[in-house]
Amino acid sequence: MVKDLVEFRNLETHFKTTAGTVKAVDNVSFTIREGETLCVVGESGCGKSVTAMSLMQLIESPPGKIVGGEIFFEGRDLLKLSKKDMSRIRGNEISMIFQEPMSSLNPVLTIGNQISEPLMLHMLLDRKAAKKRAIELITLVGISRPEKIFDSYPHELSGGMRQRIMIAIALSCDPKLLIADEPTTALDVTIQAQILDLMRDIKQKLNTSIMLITHDLGVVAEMADYVVVMYAGKVIEEAPVLELFQDPQHPYTKGLLKAKPIINQKQERLYSIPGQVPNPIDLEDNCHFHDRCEFCMDICKVKQPPFRSHGKDNHKSACWLYEEEREVL
C-alpha cells in the first residue's frame, strides 16, 4: 500500500505590501505519496513556488508569512518544528532544485565544496569520504571527468552541467522528497530531455518522491503520476495525469490544454486564454477565473466554488459548472 509522504492542509502564505495583502497561497490542500511524481502546474505567479518554499520554510519574513494551515511530512507538522529541527530535515530528508542554477550555486566555491557541505553536515562524513561520495554523485548525474569537475567553479560549466550539479547536491543525502522548481527553465530542448531522463532514472533507482513545479504541459505528460493545477493562489483541479489530459474539468485547465500546439496540425492562430490574471492584491471572495471564463455565471462573480470530486474520487475541481447550488442563485 502506497503511503502519504507529504500532506498540505489548508496552507495559507501571505505577503504584506504597501498596497495590500497578497494571498500567494490561499487555502491549498493536496498530498504527495511515496514514490510518486506530482506536478504542480499553472501560470507564473499562481503560487507554485511559494507552496514549495513554504514546505521548505524558506519564506522570507517580512514581507512573507505562513498565516495558516499545516504541512505534514511523515506525520510531523513541519510548521511546528523549531528552526534547528527543520534545518536537519532541509537538505537531508527534503531537498530542492531551484530555478536558476547559476544564481543558486556559490560562484566563489568549487563544485566539490558545494556538494561536500551537506554530506559533512547531515551525514557527518569527513572531508575525504565526502569527496569520494561527491565524485560518485557527479558521475551519477551523467557528467564525465568527475575529478576535474569537483575542482571546477560554476562559471566554468555549461547551463546543463550546472543544473546537473544542482541535482547532485539535492540528492547528496538520499532525500525522501525532491522538489524540482522548473528544473528545465532556460535549457535547450536536448538538455531538457536529458535532465528529465535523469530525474526519472533517479526516481526509479532511489524510490524518491518528486514534487515537480512547471508550466510546461509536455513535461507534465512525460513525468507526472498526479497533477495539481493552481490559479491565483488556489488549487482549482487535481487528478491522475491521464485522467486530467483525457477529461479536464475546470475551464482554466481546458484552456491550458487547448493552448498547447499540436504536432502535424495546422493552426492559423494559436489559442490563448483571453484576459489577464487578476491583481493578487486583496482578491475578492469569488471564482478568480470568472472574468476570463466563457462559462461564467452570476454566482461565479460573488462566491467561490467548493473544491470536491464530481464523479471519480481521485479527480477534483472547483467550478460552479458542476454544482447544483448555482440553479437557486
Coordinates of C-alpha atoms in Angstrom, one line a residue:
M1 CA 0.0 0.0 0.0
V2 CA 1.4 3.4 -1.0
K3 CA 1.7 5.8 1.9
D4 CA 1.3 9.6 2.1
L5 CA 4.6 11.3 2.4
V6 CA 3.6 15.0 2.5
E7 CA 0.2 16.4 3.1
F8 CA -0.7 20.1 2.7
R9 CA -3.8 21.0 4.8
N10 CA -5.4 24.5 4.1
L11 CA -2.0 26.2 3.7
E12 CA -2.1 30.0 3.6
T13 CA 1.0 32.0 2.8
H14 CA 0.6 35.8 2.6
F15 CA 2.8 38.7 1.7
K16 CA 2.2 42.2 3.2
T17 CA 2.8 45.1 0.8
T18 CA 2.2 48.8 1.0
A19 CA -0.7 48.3 -1.5
G20 CA -2.4 45.5 0.5
T21 CA -2.1 41.7 1.2
V22 CA -1.1 39.2 -1.4
K23 CA -2.6 35.8 -0.7
A24 CA 0.1 33.9 -2.7
V25 CA -1.1 30.6 -1.3
D26 CA -4.8 30.6 -0.4
N27 CA -6.2 27.5 1.4
V28 CA -4.2 25.0 -0.5
S29 CA -4.5 21.2 0.2
F30 CA -3.0 18.2 -1.6
T31 CA -1.0 15.1 -0.9
I32 CA 2.3 13.7 -2.2
R33 CA 2.6 9.9 -2.0
E34 CA 5.7 7.8 -1.6
G35 CA 7.5 7.1 -4.9
E36 CA 5.1 9.4 -6.8
T37 CA 5.9 12.3 -9.1
L38 CA 3.4 15.1 -8.5
C39 CA 3.4 18.0 -10.9
V40 CA 2.1 21.4 -9.9
V41 CA 1.0 23.4 -12.9
G42 CA -0.1 27.0 -13.5
E43 CA 0.9 30.4 -14.9
S44 CA 3.7 32.5 -13.3
G45 CA 2.5 34.0 -10.1
C46 CA -0.1 31.3 -9.3
G47 CA 1.6 30.2 -6.1
K48 CA 3.5 27.1 -7.2
S49 CA 7.0 28.1 -6.0
V50 CA 5.6 29.8 -2.8
T51 CA 3.9 26.5 -1.9
A52 CA 7.3 24.7 -2.2
M53 CA 9.1 27.4 -0.3
S54 CA 6.5 27.1 2.4
L55 CA 7.2 23.4 2.7
M56 CA 11.0 24.1 3.0
Q57 CA 10.2 27.1 5.3
L58 CA 12.3 29.4 3.2
I59 CA 9.7 32.2 3.0
E60 CA 11.4 35.5 3.7
S61 CA 9.8 37.3 6.6
P62 CA 9.0 40.1 6.3
P63 CA 7.1 40.5 4.0
G64 CA 6.0 36.8 3.7
K65 CA 4.4 34.8 6.4
I66 CA 2.7 31.4 6.7
V67 CA -0.5 32.5 8.4
G68 CA -2.5 29.3 8.5
G69 CA -2.7 25.6 7.7
E70 CA -0.5 22.6 8.3
I71 CA 2.2 20.7 6.3
F72 CA 2.7 17.1 7.4
F73 CA 5.8 15.2 6.5
E74 CA 5.7 11.6 7.6
G75 CA 3.2 12.5 10.2
R76 CA 5.2 15.5 11.6
D77 CA 3.8 19.0 11.2
L78 CA 6.8 20.9 9.8
L79 CA 5.3 24.3 10.7
K80 CA 5.5 23.4 14.4
L81 CA 9.2 22.3 14.3
S82 CA 12.0 24.5 15.7
K83 CA 14.4 26.1 13.2
K84 CA 17.1 23.6 14.4
D85 CA 14.9 20.6 13.8
M86 CA 13.8 22.0 10.4
S87 CA 17.4 22.5 9.4
R88 CA 18.1 18.8 10.0
I89 CA 15.3 17.9 7.6
R90 CA 16.0 20.6 4.9
G91 CA 18.7 19.3 2.5
N92 CA 18.6 15.9 4.2
E93 CA 15.2 14.3 4.0
I94 CA 13.7 17.0 1.7
S95 CA 15.9 18.7 -1.0
M96 CA 15.1 21.3 -3.6
I97 CA 16.4 22.1 -7.1
F98 CA 15.9 25.8 -7.6
Q99 CA 15.0 27.5 -10.9
E100 CA 18.3 29.3 -11.7
P101 CA 21.4 27.0 -11.2
M102 CA 23.8 29.9 -11.8
S103 CA 22.4 32.1 -9.1
S104 CA 21.8 29.1 -6.8
L105 CA 25.4 28.0 -6.9
N106 CA 28.0 30.0 -5.0
P107 CA 30.4 31.5 -7.6
V108 CA 33.4 31.6 -5.2
L109 CA 33.3 28.0 -4.1
T110 CA 34.3 25.0 -6.1
I111 CA 31.7 22.4 -7.1
G112 CA 33.3 19.9 -4.8
N113 CA 32.9 22.1 -1.8
Q114 CA 29.3 22.8 -2.5
I115 CA 28.4 19.1 -2.9
S116 CA 30.5 18.1 0.1
E117 CA 28.9 20.6 2.5
P118 CA 25.6 18.8 3.1
L119 CA 27.4 15.4 3.2
M120 CA 29.6 16.6 6.1
L121 CA 26.7 18.5 7.8
H122 CA 24.0 15.9 7.6
M123 CA 25.8 12.6 7.1
L124 CA 28.8 13.5 9.3
L125 CA 31.3 12.4 6.7
D126 CA 34.9 13.5 7.0
R127 CA 36.4 15.5 4.1
K128 CA 38.0 12.5 2.4
A129 CA 34.8 10.4 2.5
A130 CA 32.7 13.5 1.4
K131 CA 34.9 14.0 -1.6
K132 CA 34.6 10.3 -2.6
R133 CA 30.8 10.5 -2.3
A134 CA 30.7 13.8 -4.2
I135 CA 32.6 12.3 -7.2
E136 CA 30.2 9.4 -7.2
L137 CA 27.3 11.9 -7.3
I138 CA 28.8 13.8 -10.2
T139 CA 29.1 10.5 -12.0
L140 CA 25.5 9.6 -11.1
V141 CA 24.1 12.7 -12.8
G142 CA 25.9 11.9 -16.0
I143 CA 28.9 14.2 -16.0
S144 CA 32.2 12.9 -17.3
R145 CA 35.6 13.7 -15.8
P146 CA 34.1 14.0 -12.3
E147 CA 37.5 14.6 -10.6
K148 CA 38.1 17.7 -12.8
I149 CA 34.5 18.9 -12.3
F150 CA 35.0 18.5 -8.5
D151 CA 37.7 21.2 -8.6
S152 CA 35.9 23.5 -11.0
Y153 CA 33.9 26.6 -10.4
P154 CA 30.3 27.2 -11.5
H155 CA 31.3 29.7 -14.3
E156 CA 33.4 27.0 -15.9
L157 CA 30.4 24.8 -16.5
S158 CA 27.6 25.0 -19.1
G159 CA 24.0 25.6 -18.0
G160 CA 23.0 22.0 -18.4
M161 CA 26.0 20.9 -16.3
R162 CA 25.2 23.4 -13.6
Q163 CA 21.7 22.0 -13.4
R164 CA 23.0 18.5 -13.1
I165 CA 25.2 19.7 -10.2
M166 CA 22.2 21.2 -8.5
I167 CA 20.5 17.8 -8.8
A168 CA 23.7 16.1 -7.4
I169 CA 23.6 18.4 -4.4
A170 CA 19.9 17.8 -3.9
L171 CA 20.5 14.0 -4.0
S172 CA 23.6 14.0 -1.8
C173 CA 21.8 12.8 1.3
D174 CA 19.3 10.4 -0.4
P175 CA 16.2 12.6 0.3
K176 CA 12.8 11.1 0.6
L177 CA 11.3 14.1 -1.3
L178 CA 12.9 16.0 -4.2
I179 CA 11.3 19.4 -5.1
A180 CA 12.2 20.5 -8.6
D181 CA 11.2 24.1 -9.3
E182 CA 11.1 24.3 -13.1
P183 CA 14.4 22.4 -13.5
T184 CA 14.5 22.8 -17.3
T185 CA 14.0 26.5 -17.5
A186 CA 16.4 28.3 -19.9
L187 CA 17.9 25.0 -21.2
D188 CA 17.7 23.9 -24.8
V189 CA 15.4 21.1 -25.7
T190 CA 18.1 18.4 -25.9
I191 CA 19.4 19.2 -22.4
Q192 CA 15.8 19.4 -21.1
A193 CA 15.2 15.9 -22.3
Q194 CA 18.4 14.7 -20.6
I195 CA 17.5 16.4 -17.3
L196 CA 14.1 14.8 -17.3
D197 CA 15.5 11.4 -18.2
L198 CA 18.0 11.8 -15.3
M199 CA 15.2 12.6 -12.8
R200 CA 13.1 9.7 -14.0
D201 CA 16.1 7.3 -13.5
I202 CA 16.8 8.7 -10.1
K203 CA 13.2 8.2 -9.0
Q204 CA 13.3 4.5 -10.1
K205 CA 16.7 3.8 -8.5
L206 CA 16.1 5.6 -5.2
N207 CA 12.3 5.5 -5.0
T208 CA 12.3 9.2 -4.3
S209 CA 9.1 11.2 -4.4
I210 CA 9.2 14.2 -6.7
M211 CA 7.3 17.5 -6.5
L212 CA 7.8 19.0 -9.9
I213 CA 6.8 22.6 -10.5
T214 CA 6.3 23.5 -14.1
H215 CA 4.2 25.4 -16.6
D216 CA 5.2 23.0 -19.5
L217 CA 2.4 20.5 -20.2
G218 CA 4.7 18.4 -22.3
V219 CA 6.9 17.9 -19.2
V220 CA 3.7 17.1 -17.2
A221 CA 2.6 14.4 -19.7
E222 CA 6.1 12.9 -19.6
M223 CA 6.8 12.9 -15.9
A224 CA 3.7 13.1 -13.8
D225 CA 1.8 10.4 -11.9
Y226 CA -0.6 13.0 -10.5
V227 CA -1.3 16.7 -11.3
V228 CA -2.3 19.7 -9.3
V229 CA -3.4 22.8 -11.2
M230 CA -3.2 26.2 -9.5
Y231 CA -4.6 29.6 -10.3
A232 CA -4.3 32.8 -8.4
G233 CA -3.1 31.1 -5.3
K234 CA -5.7 28.3 -5.2
V235 CA -5.8 24.6 -6.3
I236 CA -8.6 24.5 -8.9
E237 CA -8.2 21.0 -10.2
E238 CA -6.2 17.8 -9.4
A239 CA -6.3 14.3 -11.0
P240 CA -4.1 11.4 -12.2
V241 CA -2.2 12.6 -15.2
L242 CA -4.1 10.5 -17.8
E243 CA -7.4 11.5 -16.3
L244 CA -6.5 15.2 -16.4
F245 CA -5.5 15.1 -20.1
Q246 CA -8.4 12.9 -21.2
D247 CA -11.2 14.6 -19.2
P248 CA -10.2 18.1 -17.9
Q249 CA -13.0 19.6 -15.8
H250 CA -12.1 23.2 -15.0
P251 CA -12.3 25.7 -17.8
Y252 CA -8.8 27.0 -17.0
T253 CA -7.3 23.5 -17.3
K254 CA -9.2 23.1 -20.6
G255 CA -7.7 26.4 -21.8
L256 CA -4.2 25.3 -20.9
L257 CA -4.5 22.1 -22.8
K258 CA -6.1 23.9 -25.8
A259 CA -3.3 26.4 -25.9
K260 CA -0.7 23.8 -26.4
P261 CA 0.3 23.4 -30.1
I262 CA -0.4 20.0 -31.7
I263 CA 2.3 18.5 -34.0
N264 CA 1.2 17.9 -37.6
Q265 CA -2.0 20.0 -37.1
K266 CA -2.1 23.3 -39.0
Q267 CA -3.4 26.2 -37.0
E268 CA -3.9 29.7 -38.3
R269 CA -3.5 31.2 -34.8
L270 CA -2.5 29.6 -31.6
Y271 CA -5.2 29.6 -28.9
S272 CA -4.7 31.8 -25.8
I273 CA -6.9 32.2 -22.8
P274 CA -8.5 35.6 -23.0
G275 CA -7.9 38.3 -20.4
Q276 CA -5.3 38.7 -17.6
V277 CA -4.5 37.0 -14.3
P278 CA -6.3 39.1 -11.6
N279 CA -4.4 41.6 -9.5
P280 CA -3.3 39.5 -6.5
I281 CA -3.8 42.4 -4.0
D282 CA -6.8 41.8 -1.8
L283 CA -8.6 39.4 -4.1
E284 CA -12.4 39.2 -3.7
D285 CA -14.2 36.0 -2.4
N286 CA -15.3 34.8 -5.8
C287 CA -14.0 32.5 -8.6
H288 CA -10.8 34.3 -9.5
F289 CA -11.1 32.9 -13.1
H290 CA -14.6 34.2 -13.7
D291 CA -13.7 37.2 -15.9
R292 CA -11.7 35.0 -18.3
C293 CA -14.2 32.1 -18.4
E294 CA -16.6 31.6 -21.3
F295 CA -19.0 29.7 -19.0
C296 CA -19.1 32.5 -16.3
M297 CA -22.4 32.7 -14.4
D298 CA -23.7 35.2 -11.8
I299 CA -22.7 33.0 -8.9
C300 CA -19.1 32.9 -10.1
K301 CA -18.7 36.6 -9.6
V302 CA -19.8 36.6 -5.9
K303 CA -18.9 33.2 -4.4
Q304 CA -16.0 30.7 -4.5
P305 CA -17.0 27.2 -5.7
P306 CA -16.2 24.3 -3.4
F307 CA -13.3 22.0 -4.2
R308 CA -14.5 18.4 -4.5
S309 CA -14.9 15.4 -6.7
H310 CA -17.5 15.2 -9.4
G311 CA -17.8 11.5 -10.3
K312 CA -14.4 10.0 -9.7
D313 CA -13.0 10.4 -6.2
N314 CA -9.4 11.0 -7.3
H315 CA -10.4 13.8 -9.8
K316 CA -11.4 17.0 -8.0
S317 CA -12.1 20.5 -9.2
A318 CA -13.5 23.8 -8.1
C319 CA -16.1 25.0 -10.6
W320 CA -19.8 26.1 -10.4
L321 CA -20.5 24.2 -13.6
Y322 CA -20.8 21.0 -11.6
E323 CA -22.7 22.4 -8.6
E324 CA -26.5 22.4 -8.2
E325 CA -26.4 25.4 -6.0
R326 CA -26.0 27.7 -9.0
E327 CA -29.6 26.9 -10.0
V328 CA -31.1 28.6 -7.0
L329 CA -29.0 31.8 -7.1

